[in-house]
mmCIF file of C-alpha atoms and ligand atoms in Angstrom:
data_model
loop_
_atom_site.group_PDB
_atom_site.id
_atom_site.type_symbol
_atom_site.label_atom_id
_atom_site.label_comp_id
_atom_site.label_asym_id
_atom_site.label_seq_id
_atom_site.Cartn_x
_atom_site.Cartn_y
_atom_site.Cartn_z
ATOM 1 C CA MET A 124 126.276 40.788 40.727
ATOM 2 C CA PRO A 125 128.635 39.359 43.381
ATOM 3 C CA VAL A 126 132.246 38.914 42.299
ATOM 4 C CA LEU A 127 134.334 35.831 43.119
ATOM 5 C CA LEU A 128 138.088 35.439 42.631
ATOM 6 C CA VAL A 129 139.312 31.846 42.256
ATOM 7 C CA THR A 130 143.041 31.122 42.231
ATOM 8 C CA GLY A 131 144.311 28.178 40.191
ATOM 9 C CA ALA A 132 141.159 27.885 38.124
ATOM 10 C CA SER A 133 142.572 26.600 34.831
ATOM 11 C CA ARG A 134 141.691 22.991 35.710
ATOM 12 C CA GLY A 135 140.680 20.624 38.512
ATOM 13 C CA ILE A 136 138.907 21.891 41.601
ATOM 14 C CA GLY A 137 139.456 25.593 40.771
ATOM 15 C CA ALA A 138 137.861 25.203 37.336
ATOM 16 C CA SER A 139 134.841 23.519 38.943
ATOM 17 C CA ILE A 140 134.544 26.328 41.486
ATOM 18 C CA ALA A 141 134.577 28.895 38.667
ATOM 19 C CA ARG A 142 131.874 27.071 36.692
ATOM 20 C CA ARG A 143 129.666 26.375 39.719
ATOM 21 C CA ALA A 144 130.068 30.010 40.819
ATOM 22 C CA ALA A 145 128.903 31.265 37.443
ATOM 23 C CA ALA A 146 125.862 29.013 37.657
ATOM 24 C CA ALA A 147 125.193 30.471 41.124
ATOM 25 C CA GLY A 148 125.258 34.032 39.738
ATOM 26 C CA TYR A 149 128.804 35.244 40.419
ATOM 27 C CA ASP A 150 130.982 37.151 38.005
ATOM 28 C CA VAL A 151 134.294 35.309 38.175
ATOM 29 C CA ALA A 152 137.933 36.381 38.118
ATOM 30 C CA LEU A 153 140.084 33.314 37.595
ATOM 31 C CA THR A 154 143.820 32.954 37.834
ATOM 32 C CA TYR A 155 146.236 30.457 36.359
ATOM 33 C CA ALA A 156 150.000 29.957 36.525
ATOM 34 C CA ASP A 157 151.009 28.472 33.153
ATOM 35 C CA ASP A 158 148.092 27.139 31.137
ATOM 36 C CA ARG A 159 146.378 30.173 29.607
ATOM 37 C CA GLU A 160 144.459 28.126 27.021
ATOM 38 C CA ALA A 161 142.863 26.006 29.751
ATOM 39 C CA ALA A 162 141.977 29.115 31.763
ATOM 40 C CA LEU A 163 140.378 30.689 28.700
ATOM 41 C CA ARG A 164 138.217 27.582 28.223
ATOM 42 C CA VAL A 165 136.955 27.879 31.796
ATOM 43 C CA ALA A 166 136.297 31.587 31.241
ATOM 44 C CA ALA A 167 134.269 30.715 28.135
ATOM 45 C CA ASP A 168 132.120 28.395 30.274
ATOM 46 C CA VAL A 169 131.579 31.224 32.790
ATOM 47 C CA GLU A 170 130.480 33.541 29.989
ATOM 48 C CA ALA A 171 128.245 30.861 28.483
ATOM 49 C CA ALA A 172 126.432 30.862 31.840
ATOM 50 C CA GLY A 173 125.729 34.571 31.316
ATOM 51 C CA ARG A 174 128.332 35.909 33.748
ATOM 52 C CA ARG A 175 131.432 38.033 33.267
ATOM 53 C CA ALA A 176 134.856 36.381 33.384
ATOM 54 C CA LEU A 177 138.326 37.844 33.881
ATOM 55 C CA VAL A 178 141.417 35.702 33.254
ATOM 56 C CA ILE A 179 144.623 36.669 35.069
ATOM 57 C CA ARG A 180 148.060 35.059 34.998
ATOM 58 C CA ALA A 181 149.470 35.046 38.526
ATOM 59 C CA ASP A 182 151.980 32.882 40.350
ATOM 60 C CA VAL A 183 150.493 33.094 43.848
ATOM 61 C CA ALA A 184 153.946 32.633 45.392
ATOM 62 C CA ARG A 185 154.932 36.040 43.988
ATOM 63 C CA GLU A 186 153.733 39.064 45.894
ATOM 64 C CA ASP A 187 153.920 41.338 42.840
ATOM 65 C CA HIS A 188 151.736 38.932 40.847
ATOM 66 C CA VAL A 189 149.155 38.633 43.626
ATOM 67 C CA VAL A 190 148.936 42.383 44.183
ATOM 68 C CA ALA A 191 148.606 42.990 40.428
ATOM 69 C CA ALA A 192 145.888 40.336 40.146
ATOM 70 C CA PHE A 193 143.753 41.959 42.836
ATOM 71 C CA GLU A 194 144.282 45.387 41.259
ATOM 72 C CA GLU A 195 143.041 43.997 37.955
ATOM 73 C CA VAL A 196 139.925 42.716 39.717
ATOM 74 C CA ASP A 197 139.459 46.201 41.237
ATOM 75 C CA ARG A 198 139.731 47.862 37.824
ATOM 76 C CA THR A 199 137.453 45.391 36.049
ATOM 77 C CA PHE A 200 134.708 44.733 38.600
ATOM 78 C CA GLY A 201 135.136 47.472 41.221
ATOM 79 C CA THR A 202 134.298 45.073 44.044
ATOM 80 C CA LEU A 203 135.297 41.716 45.534
ATOM 81 C CA ASP A 204 132.728 39.739 47.500
ATOM 82 C CA ALA A 205 134.273 36.312 47.747
ATOM 83 C CA ILE A 206 137.518 34.449 47.178
ATOM 84 C CA ALA A 207 138.395 30.785 46.852
ATOM 85 C CA ILE A 208 142.086 30.376 47.688
ATOM 86 C CA ASN A 209 142.595 27.189 45.732
ATOM 87 C CA ALA A 210 145.931 27.197 43.885
ATOM 88 C CA GLY A 211 148.180 24.503 45.290
ATOM 89 C CA ILE A 212 150.845 21.928 44.445
ATOM 90 C CA THR A 213 152.092 18.726 46.062
ATOM 91 C CA GLY A 214 155.677 18.860 44.879
ATOM 92 C CA ARG A 215 157.409 15.548 44.192
ATOM 93 C CA PHE A 216 156.154 12.524 46.092
ATOM 94 C CA GLY A 217 158.581 10.819 48.452
ATOM 95 C CA ARG A 218 159.775 10.271 51.988
ATOM 96 C CA VAL A 219 161.075 13.116 54.155
ATOM 97 C CA GLU A 220 164.589 11.597 54.107
ATOM 98 C CA ASP A 221 164.639 12.119 50.319
ATOM 99 C CA LEU A 222 163.124 15.608 50.340
ATOM 100 C CA ASP A 223 165.146 18.371 48.692
ATOM 101 C CA ALA A 224 165.034 21.931 49.990
ATOM 102 C CA GLU A 225 163.916 23.303 46.625
ATOM 103 C CA THR A 226 160.737 21.175 46.644
ATOM 104 C CA LEU A 227 160.015 22.090 50.242
ATOM 105 C CA GLN A 228 160.490 25.813 49.626
ATOM 106 C CA ARG A 229 158.355 25.807 46.484
ATOM 107 C CA VAL A 230 155.480 23.905 48.123
ATOM 108 C CA LEU A 231 155.502 26.232 51.131
ATOM 109 C CA ALA A 232 155.789 29.285 48.862
ATOM 110 C CA VAL A 233 152.765 28.324 46.728
ATOM 111 C CA ASN A 234 150.544 26.700 49.349
ATOM 112 C CA VAL A 235 151.315 28.819 52.432
ATOM 113 C CA VAL A 236 152.827 32.147 51.338
ATOM 114 C CA GLY A 237 150.414 32.235 48.387
ATOM 115 C CA ALA A 238 147.404 31.609 50.611
ATOM 116 C CA PHE A 239 148.470 34.309 53.063
ATOM 117 C CA LEU A 240 149.105 36.872 50.313
ATOM 118 C CA CYS A 241 145.697 36.214 48.750
ATOM 119 C CA ALA A 242 143.978 36.345 52.142
ATOM 120 C CA ARG A 243 145.757 39.616 52.945
ATOM 121 C CA GLU A 244 144.662 41.273 49.715
ATOM 122 C CA ALA A 245 141.091 40.012 50.178
ATOM 123 C CA VAL A 246 140.849 41.332 53.754
ATOM 124 C CA ARG A 247 142.232 44.713 52.672
ATOM 125 C CA ARG A 248 139.299 45.029 50.289
ATOM 126 C CA MET A 249 136.516 43.336 52.260
ATOM 127 C CA SER A 250 137.050 44.528 55.845
ATOM 128 C CA THR A 251 134.422 46.982 57.074
ATOM 129 C CA GLN A 252 137.237 48.598 59.097
ATOM 130 C CA ARG A 253 138.888 49.496 55.800
ATOM 131 C CA GLY A 254 135.735 50.754 54.106
ATOM 132 C CA GLY A 255 134.795 47.411 52.560
ATOM 133 C CA SER A 256 131.397 45.713 52.590
ATOM 134 C CA GLY A 257 132.482 42.418 54.111
ATOM 135 C CA GLY A 258 132.849 39.150 52.259
ATOM 136 C CA ALA A 259 133.655 35.468 52.431
ATOM 137 C CA ILE A 260 136.934 33.587 52.101
ATOM 138 C CA VAL A 261 137.254 29.857 51.519
ATOM 139 C CA VAL A 262 140.634 28.152 51.547
ATOM 140 C CA VAL A 263 141.115 24.823 49.779
ATOM 141 C CA SER A 264 143.134 22.847 52.300
ATOM 142 C CA SER A 265 143.462 19.045 52.326
ATOM 143 C CA ARG A 266 142.679 16.044 54.504
ATOM 144 C CA ALA A 267 146.426 15.457 54.227
ATOM 145 C CA ALA A 268 146.819 18.025 57.035
ATOM 146 C CA GLY A 269 145.132 15.618 59.452
ATOM 147 C CA LEU A 270 146.478 12.380 57.969
ATOM 148 C CA GLY A 271 150.121 13.458 57.706
ATOM 149 C CA SER A 272 150.618 11.618 54.388
ATOM 150 C CA PRO A 273 153.537 9.379 55.455
ATOM 151 C CA GLY A 274 155.608 8.017 52.583
ATOM 152 C CA GLU A 275 153.892 10.341 50.133
ATOM 153 C CA TYR A 276 154.325 14.019 50.923
ATOM 154 C CA VAL A 277 154.613 15.013 54.570
ATOM 155 C CA HIS A 278 155.838 18.422 53.335
ATOM 156 C CA TYR A 279 152.550 18.986 51.484
ATOM 157 C CA ALA A 280 150.490 17.820 54.476
ATOM 158 C CA ALA A 281 152.402 20.257 56.689
ATOM 159 C CA SER A 282 151.724 23.125 54.259
ATOM 160 C CA LYS A 283 148.002 22.373 54.458
ATOM 161 C CA ALA A 284 148.148 22.246 58.268
ATOM 162 C CA ALA A 285 149.560 25.763 58.078
ATOM 163 C CA VAL A 286 146.627 27.021 56.019
ATOM 164 C CA ASP A 287 144.214 25.331 58.422
ATOM 165 C CA THR A 288 145.754 27.375 61.226
ATOM 166 C CA MET A 289 145.601 30.494 59.054
ATOM 167 C CA THR A 290 141.892 29.808 58.569
ATOM 168 C CA LEU A 291 141.248 29.452 62.312
ATOM 169 C CA GLY A 292 143.223 32.554 63.265
ATOM 170 C CA LEU A 293 142.123 34.807 60.452
ATOM 171 C CA ALA A 294 138.469 33.860 60.966
ATOM 172 C CA LYS A 295 138.667 35.186 64.529
ATOM 173 C CA GLU A 296 140.801 38.180 63.551
ATOM 174 C CA VAL A 297 138.240 39.527 61.049
ATOM 175 C CA SER A 298 135.046 38.138 62.571
ATOM 176 C CA ARG A 299 133.795 41.618 63.561
ATOM 177 C CA GLU A 300 134.708 43.084 60.170
ATOM 178 C CA GLY A 301 132.035 41.376 58.070
ATOM 179 C CA ILE A 302 134.286 38.598 56.810
ATOM 180 C CA ARG A 303 133.802 34.855 57.257
ATOM 181 C CA VAL A 304 136.819 32.606 56.707
ATOM 182 C CA ASN A 305 136.445 28.863 56.237
ATOM 183 C CA ALA A 306 138.256 25.969 54.588
ATOM 184 C CA VAL A 307 137.375 22.763 52.828
ATOM 185 C CA ALA A 308 139.590 19.723 53.277
ATOM 186 C CA PRO A 309 139.227 17.519 50.199
ATOM 187 C CA GLY A 310 140.221 13.876 50.324
ATOM 188 C CA LEU A 311 141.084 11.962 47.177
ATOM 189 C CA ILE A 312 139.725 14.002 44.246
ATOM 190 C CA ASP A 313 139.922 13.155 40.563
ATOM 191 C CA THR A 314 142.272 15.830 39.146
ATOM 192 C CA GLU A 315 145.686 15.984 37.471
ATOM 193 C CA ILE A 316 147.458 16.883 40.713
ATOM 194 C CA HIS A 317 148.414 13.244 41.414
ATOM 195 C CA ALA A 318 149.993 12.643 38.010
ATOM 196 C CA ARG A 319 151.767 15.986 38.125
ATOM 197 C CA GLY A 320 153.350 14.965 41.437
ATOM 198 C CA GLY A 321 154.655 11.837 39.688
ATOM 199 C CA ARG A 322 152.104 9.270 40.969
ATOM 200 C CA PRO A 323 149.357 8.749 38.332
ATOM 201 C CA GLU A 324 148.554 5.332 39.841
ATOM 202 C CA ARG A 325 147.843 6.819 43.292
ATOM 203 C CA VAL A 326 144.123 7.329 42.753
ATOM 204 C CA ALA A 327 143.415 3.717 41.766
ATOM 205 C CA GLN A 328 145.504 2.447 44.688
ATOM 206 C CA ILE A 329 143.855 4.516 47.407
ATOM 207 C CA ALA A 330 140.244 4.719 46.161
ATOM 208 C CA PRO A 331 139.236 1.314 47.658
ATOM 209 C CA THR A 332 140.306 2.511 51.137
ATOM 210 C CA VAL A 333 137.940 5.495 51.084
ATOM 211 C CA PRO A 334 134.938 4.754 53.363
ATOM 212 C CA LEU A 335 132.461 5.829 50.683
ATOM 213 C CA GLY A 336 134.329 3.499 48.317
ATOM 214 C CA ARG A 337 135.244 5.909 45.578
ATOM 215 C CA ILE A 338 137.221 8.953 44.583
ATOM 216 C CA GLY A 339 135.519 12.366 44.790
ATOM 217 C CA THR A 340 134.854 14.743 41.925
ATOM 218 C CA PRO A 341 135.987 18.362 41.623
ATOM 219 C CA ASP A 342 132.319 19.395 41.482
ATOM 220 C CA GLU A 343 131.682 17.800 44.885
ATOM 221 C CA VAL A 344 134.410 20.007 46.367
ATOM 222 C CA ALA A 345 133.184 23.062 44.466
ATOM 223 C CA ASP A 346 129.655 22.614 45.847
ATOM 224 C CA ALA A 347 131.000 22.718 49.414
ATOM 225 C CA VAL A 348 133.045 25.829 48.592
ATOM 226 C CA LEU A 349 130.040 27.609 47.076
ATOM 227 C CA TRP A 350 127.924 26.700 50.095
ATOM 228 C CA LEU A 351 130.516 28.099 52.531
ATOM 229 C CA LEU A 352 130.730 31.296 50.471
ATOM 230 C CA SER A 353 126.957 31.690 50.421
ATOM 231 C CA ASP A 354 124.562 33.205 52.948
ATOM 232 C CA ALA A 355 123.372 29.655 53.666
ATOM 233 C CA ALA A 356 126.569 29.407 55.756
ATOM 234 C CA SER A 357 126.078 32.802 57.429
ATOM 235 C CA TYR A 358 126.782 31.476 60.961
ATOM 236 C CA ILE A 359 129.841 29.472 59.965
ATOM 237 C CA THR A 360 133.367 30.841 60.324
ATOM 238 C CA GLY A 361 136.667 29.206 61.234
ATOM 239 C CA ALA A 362 135.359 25.815 60.068
ATOM 240 C CA ILE A 363 137.384 23.230 58.172
ATOM 241 C CA VAL A 364 134.869 21.085 56.320
ATOM 242 C CA PRO A 365 136.060 17.643 55.168
ATOM 243 C CA VAL A 366 134.983 16.712 51.637
ATOM 244 C CA SER A 367 136.620 13.336 51.691
ATOM 245 C CA GLY A 368 134.128 10.485 51.525
ATOM 246 C CA GLY A 369 134.812 9.775 55.197
ATOM 247 C CA ARG A 370 138.583 9.426 54.749
HETATM 248 P P1 NAP B 1135 145.421 20.720 39.741
HETATM 249 O O1 NAP B 1135 144.429 19.994 38.897
HETATM 250 O O2 NAP B 1135 146.858 20.363 39.650
HETATM 251 O O3 NAP B 1135 145.220 22.291 39.471
HETATM 252 C C1 NAP B 1135 146.052 23.205 40.123
HETATM 253 C C2 NAP B 1135 145.709 24.616 39.704
HETATM 254 O O4 NAP B 1135 146.557 25.501 40.436
HETATM 255 C C3 NAP B 1135 145.927 24.892 38.241
HETATM 256 O O5 NAP B 1135 144.936 25.790 37.806
HETATM 257 C C4 NAP B 1135 147.295 25.557 38.205
HETATM 258 O O6 NAP B 1135 147.441 26.493 37.137
HETATM 259 C C5 NAP B 1135 147.265 26.322 39.514
HETATM 260 N N1 NAP B 1135 148.583 26.614 40.040
HETATM 261 C C6 NAP B 1135 149.609 25.757 40.240
HETATM 262 N N2 NAP B 1135 150.661 26.416 40.749
HETATM 263 C C7 NAP B 1135 150.285 27.713 40.856
HETATM 264 C C8 NAP B 1135 150.929 28.890 41.296
HETATM 265 N N3 NAP B 1135 152.195 28.883 41.715
HETATM 266 N N4 NAP B 1135 150.243 30.054 41.255
HETATM 267 C C9 NAP B 1135 148.974 30.074 40.818
HETATM 268 N N5 NAP B 1135 148.312 29.006 40.397
HETATM 269 C C10 NAP B 1135 148.970 27.824 40.409
HETATM 270 O O7 NAP B 1135 145.064 20.580 41.300
HETATM 271 P P2 NAP B 1135 143.687 20.311 42.076
HETATM 272 O O8 NAP B 1135 143.676 18.879 42.447
HETATM 273 O O9 NAP B 1135 142.530 20.910 41.380
HETATM 274 O O10 NAP B 1135 144.029 21.109 43.438
HETATM 275 C C11 NAP B 1135 143.415 22.332 43.780
HETATM 276 C C12 NAP B 1135 143.596 22.505 45.271
HETATM 277 O O11 NAP B 1135 142.973 21.412 45.945
HETATM 278 C C13 NAP B 1135 145.057 22.509 45.736
HETATM 279 O O12 NAP B 1135 145.241 23.482 46.756
HETATM 280 C C14 NAP B 1135 145.246 21.118 46.293
HETATM 281 O O13 NAP B 1135 146.263 21.072 47.254
HETATM 282 C C15 NAP B 1135 143.877 20.857 46.880
HETATM 283 N N6 NAP B 1135 143.564 19.434 47.085
HETATM 284 C C16 NAP B 1135 143.465 18.570 46.024
HETATM 285 C C17 NAP B 1135 143.165 17.239 46.275
HETATM 286 C C18 NAP B 1135 143.060 16.210 45.184
HETATM 287 O O14 NAP B 1135 143.010 14.991 45.475
HETATM 288 N N7 NAP B 1135 143.000 16.596 43.905
HETATM 289 C C19 NAP B 1135 142.976 16.795 47.580
HETATM 290 C C20 NAP B 1135 143.091 17.706 48.621
HETATM 291 C C21 NAP B 1135 143.370 19.022 48.357
HETATM 292 P P3 NAP B 1135 148.265 26.160 35.778
HETATM 293 O O15 NAP B 1135 147.659 24.918 35.226
HETATM 294 O O16 NAP B 1135 148.023 27.310 34.894
HETATM 295 O O17 NAP B 1135 149.688 26.018 36.169
#
């Protein structure tokens, strides 16, 4: 069975990716940062679908955690075919003039350093130049990278622009090594990320401005991720696919 690693899969988009992946026939390794109980519930759903699940605590901003997480996948499954680099945070909402360095450094550490560390470990295992069998990487970016998110979180938008560029460059770097690298750019999706950034009312405020007239669901993002990971997207690499209702 193919093996998928999903980072930040205890809730929201990552949890949907894990569940959809199990339904599509993947064994799933799923990571979380703090909420073990939530991650275990997602793992139970994966197992209920007849697939194997591995739950790993890993702060993706920490190199030692990321390396240990991949080694646990090696020990448990012996292979890694696909990864969804999903874990991400917005940090506190606000204008750039009110931004504190701690928020900026944490958002860049989780969203950018974390994505690079996970991509590095995946390539080390998947690259045919390193004895791997190839694979697929999907990064969960954001439409914020293109919109800039003024007045909300320019720092977060900038972190997602960085992972977009990582996607473009890495896709070309490993294109002859059996690895495809793509990203999805979700728009406004119904998860806890907005409330955790301090703006629970954000979704209701912005939803009417979305061209399709509504907020998206985590499953709608997960379906795009699973498609990009699959052979149905075999000629697609370096793409950043908006999943944003036209926003
Ligand atoms: P969410 O509901 O807040 O879930 C975030 C997940 O990431 C949780 O599983 C959390 O684990 C994990 N996580 C947080 N910090 C972590 C860290 N340092 N190391 C490892 N895992 C960590 O967020 P979401 O909305 O599903 O977002 C998932 C991704 O989609 C993010 O990259 C986000 O930027 C992107 N995105 C979301 C939206 C949206 O509107 N929701 C739009 C565009 C892009 P714990 O619970 O265990 O801490």
